[in-house]
Short mmCIF file of C-alpha atoms in Angstrom, two decimals:
data_model
loop_
_atom_site.label_atom_id
_atom_site.label_comp_id
_atom_site.label_asym_id
_atom_site.label_seq_id
_atom_site.Cartn_x
_atom_site.Cartn_y
_atom_site.Cartn_z
CA MET A 1 -54.63 70.17 -18.87
CA GLY A 2 -57.19 72.99 -18.75
CA VAL A 3 -58.37 75.00 -21.75
CA THR A 4 -57.60 73.18 -24.99
CA SER A 5 -59.45 75.34 -27.52
CA ILE A 6 -61.54 78.44 -28.09
CA ASP A 7 -63.53 78.59 -31.30
CA LYS A 8 -65.29 81.69 -32.60
CA ASP A 9 -67.80 80.66 -35.27
CA PHE A 10 -69.12 83.88 -36.77
CA GLU A 11 -71.48 82.06 -39.15
CA ALA A 12 -73.10 79.96 -36.39
CA LEU A 13 -72.87 82.92 -33.96
CA THR A 14 -71.18 80.83 -31.27
CA LEU A 15 -68.15 81.01 -29.03
CA THR A 16 -67.07 77.59 -27.75
CA LEU A 17 -64.49 76.95 -25.08
CA VAL A 18 -63.26 73.37 -24.52
CA ALA A 19 -61.27 72.35 -21.45
CA ASP A 20 -60.02 68.97 -20.25
CA PHE A 21 -59.57 68.12 -16.60
CA ASP A 22 -58.01 65.21 -14.74
CA ALA A 23 -61.07 64.68 -12.55
CA SER A 24 -64.44 62.90 -12.67
CA THR A 25 -67.50 64.59 -14.12
CA ASP A 26 -69.00 64.60 -10.61
CA LYS A 27 -66.03 66.55 -9.27
CA VAL A 28 -66.12 69.04 -12.16
CA TRP A 29 -69.91 69.39 -11.75
CA GLU A 30 -69.37 70.38 -8.11
CA LEU A 31 -67.43 73.42 -9.33
CA TRP A 32 -70.71 74.69 -10.79
CA ALA A 33 -73.09 73.28 -8.15
CA ASP A 34 -71.30 74.56 -5.04
CA PRO A 35 -71.44 78.38 -4.87
CA ARG A 36 -68.30 78.59 -2.70
CA LYS A 37 -66.33 76.54 -5.27
CA LEU A 38 -67.81 78.56 -8.14
CA GLU A 39 -66.58 81.75 -6.47
CA ARG A 40 -63.03 80.41 -6.52
CA TRP A 41 -62.81 80.21 -10.32
CA TRP A 42 -65.63 82.13 -12.03
CA GLY A 43 -64.29 85.34 -13.50
CA PRO A 44 -60.74 86.38 -14.33
CA PRO A 45 -58.21 86.18 -11.45
CA THR A 46 -58.22 90.00 -11.20
CA HIS A 47 -62.03 90.02 -10.75
CA PRO A 48 -63.03 87.46 -8.09
CA ALA A 49 -66.69 86.48 -7.96
CA THR A 50 -69.14 86.55 -5.07
CA MET A 51 -72.31 84.47 -5.44
CA VAL A 52 -75.32 86.26 -3.96
CA ASP A 53 -78.04 83.78 -5.04
CA HIS A 54 -77.36 80.26 -6.29
CA ASP A 55 -80.31 78.07 -7.30
CA LEU A 56 -79.10 75.43 -9.75
CA THR A 57 -82.55 74.17 -10.80
CA PRO A 58 -84.64 74.65 -13.95
CA GLY A 59 -86.19 78.11 -13.54
CA GLY A 60 -83.63 78.96 -10.85
CA ARG A 61 -80.92 81.57 -11.08
CA VAL A 62 -77.45 82.56 -10.06
CA PHE A 63 -76.91 86.23 -9.22
CA TYR A 64 -73.32 87.29 -8.61
CA TYR A 65 -70.86 90.10 -8.86
CA MET A 66 -67.19 90.30 -9.73
CA THR A 67 -65.03 92.81 -7.89
CA GLY A 68 -62.40 94.60 -9.96
CA PRO A 69 -58.94 95.71 -8.80
CA GLU A 70 -60.24 99.18 -7.88
CA GLY A 71 -63.21 97.79 -5.94
CA GLU A 72 -65.74 98.26 -8.76
CA LYS A 73 -68.52 95.67 -8.98
CA PHE A 74 -69.77 93.99 -12.15
CA HIS A 75 -73.03 92.08 -11.70
CA GLY A 76 -74.19 89.03 -13.63
CA LEU A 77 -77.25 86.83 -13.76
CA TRP A 78 -77.82 83.29 -14.99
CA GLN A 79 -81.39 82.08 -15.53
CA PHE A 80 -81.48 78.28 -15.88
CA LEU A 81 -83.44 76.75 -18.74
CA ALA A 82 -82.26 73.15 -18.20
CA VAL A 83 -80.22 71.37 -15.53
CA ASP A 84 -79.10 67.72 -15.90
CA PRO A 85 -76.58 66.86 -13.15
CA PRO A 86 -73.76 66.01 -13.58
CA LYS A 87 -73.91 66.36 -17.36
CA SER A 88 -75.24 69.69 -18.57
CA LEU A 89 -76.64 73.14 -17.94
CA GLU A 90 -78.37 75.59 -20.23
CA PHE A 91 -78.95 79.14 -19.11
CA VAL A 92 -79.44 82.72 -20.18
CA ASP A 93 -76.28 84.62 -19.21
CA ALA A 94 -76.84 88.35 -18.77
CA PHE A 95 -75.24 91.38 -17.24
CA ALA A 96 -77.25 92.70 -14.32
CA ASN A 97 -77.67 95.72 -12.09
CA ALA A 98 -77.04 95.70 -8.34
CA ASP A 99 -80.67 94.71 -7.73
CA GLY A 100 -80.32 91.48 -9.73
CA GLU A 101 -82.27 92.67 -12.75
CA ILE A 102 -81.03 92.22 -16.32
CA ASP A 103 -79.04 95.21 -17.57
CA ASP A 104 -79.81 95.81 -21.23
CA ALA A 105 -76.59 97.80 -21.80
CA LEU A 106 -74.94 94.55 -22.97
CA PRO A 107 -76.78 91.70 -24.70
CA PRO A 108 -77.65 88.41 -22.98
CA TYR A 109 -76.81 85.11 -24.65
CA ILE A 110 -77.62 81.43 -24.20
CA ALA A 111 -74.88 79.36 -22.54
CA HIS A 112 -74.76 75.59 -22.84
CA LEU A 113 -72.42 73.55 -20.63
CA GLU A 114 -71.67 69.92 -21.42
CA LEU A 115 -69.53 67.63 -19.24
CA THR A 116 -68.43 64.29 -20.68
CA ALA A 117 -66.05 61.57 -19.52
CA SER A 118 -62.87 61.72 -21.61
CA ASP A 119 -59.56 59.83 -21.29
CA GLY A 120 -60.04 59.11 -17.60
CA GLY A 121 -61.04 62.70 -16.86
CA THR A 122 -63.69 65.18 -17.95
CA ARG A 123 -64.10 67.33 -21.03
CA MET A 124 -66.00 70.54 -20.38
CA GLU A 125 -67.50 72.38 -23.34
CA LEU A 126 -69.05 75.78 -22.73
CA ARG A 127 -70.79 77.25 -25.77
CA ALA A 128 -72.22 80.76 -25.95
CA SER A 129 -74.88 81.31 -28.62
CA PHE A 130 -75.75 84.82 -29.79
CA ASP A 131 -78.82 86.15 -31.59
CA THR A 132 -76.89 88.44 -33.94
CA ARG A 133 -73.38 89.09 -35.17
CA GLU A 134 -73.58 92.55 -33.59
CA GLN A 135 -74.25 91.01 -30.16
CA MET A 136 -71.37 88.60 -30.58
CA ASP A 137 -69.03 91.39 -31.69
CA GLN A 138 -70.11 93.58 -28.77
CA LEU A 139 -69.27 90.89 -26.17
CA LEU A 140 -66.04 89.91 -27.90
CA GLY A 141 -65.20 93.63 -27.88
CA ILE A 142 -65.15 93.57 -24.07
CA GLN A 143 -62.94 90.45 -24.24
CA MET A 144 -65.52 87.92 -23.12
CA ASP A 145 -63.41 85.16 -24.70
CA VAL A 146 -60.29 86.23 -22.78
CA GLY A 147 -62.22 86.42 -19.50
CA MET A 148 -63.69 82.95 -20.03
CA GLN A 149 -60.27 81.49 -20.76
CA GLN A 150 -58.75 83.16 -17.69
CA ALA A 151 -61.59 81.89 -15.49
CA MET A 152 -61.33 78.32 -16.76
CA SER A 153 -57.56 78.34 -16.35
CA GLN A 154 -58.09 78.50 -12.57
CA ILE A 155 -59.95 75.17 -12.41
CA ASP A 156 -56.96 72.79 -12.50
CA ALA A 157 -55.54 74.19 -9.24
CA LEU A 158 -58.95 74.01 -7.57
CA LEU A 159 -59.44 70.38 -8.63
CA ALA A 160 -55.96 69.50 -7.33
CA ALA A 161 -56.68 70.99 -3.89
#
């Protein structure tokens, strides 16, 4: 199963990834809620993630870094606006510096995750909403959509384990 669609809506300023999994919503939720499980799929396979802080509560945050093939580190930060287990998350997703502060070199965006029961499994929809077309173009220019698809494509094997 896995990723079934990626939609770039330039008028609505959104990027939406839809994936279907042969697992319960509780099991798919655990992939977000458990930092050790999140490390096993977040980020492209060539850039494994390490979760430094993981507080999945409204007002909480996740601070992480991905390590590239040459050992370079790329930091990220999620600041949670809403958390409704095991159904949804809403958070500001931003690039960060090594100290866990937002790095303004690339724009943040709002991410909304929705998990719904579907055909005996779970449909996961992850939508990124941008403030401007320029911000959307900038993140698509660094292949954000490709990285998201590569990350999500690792989930089926993790759920099967």
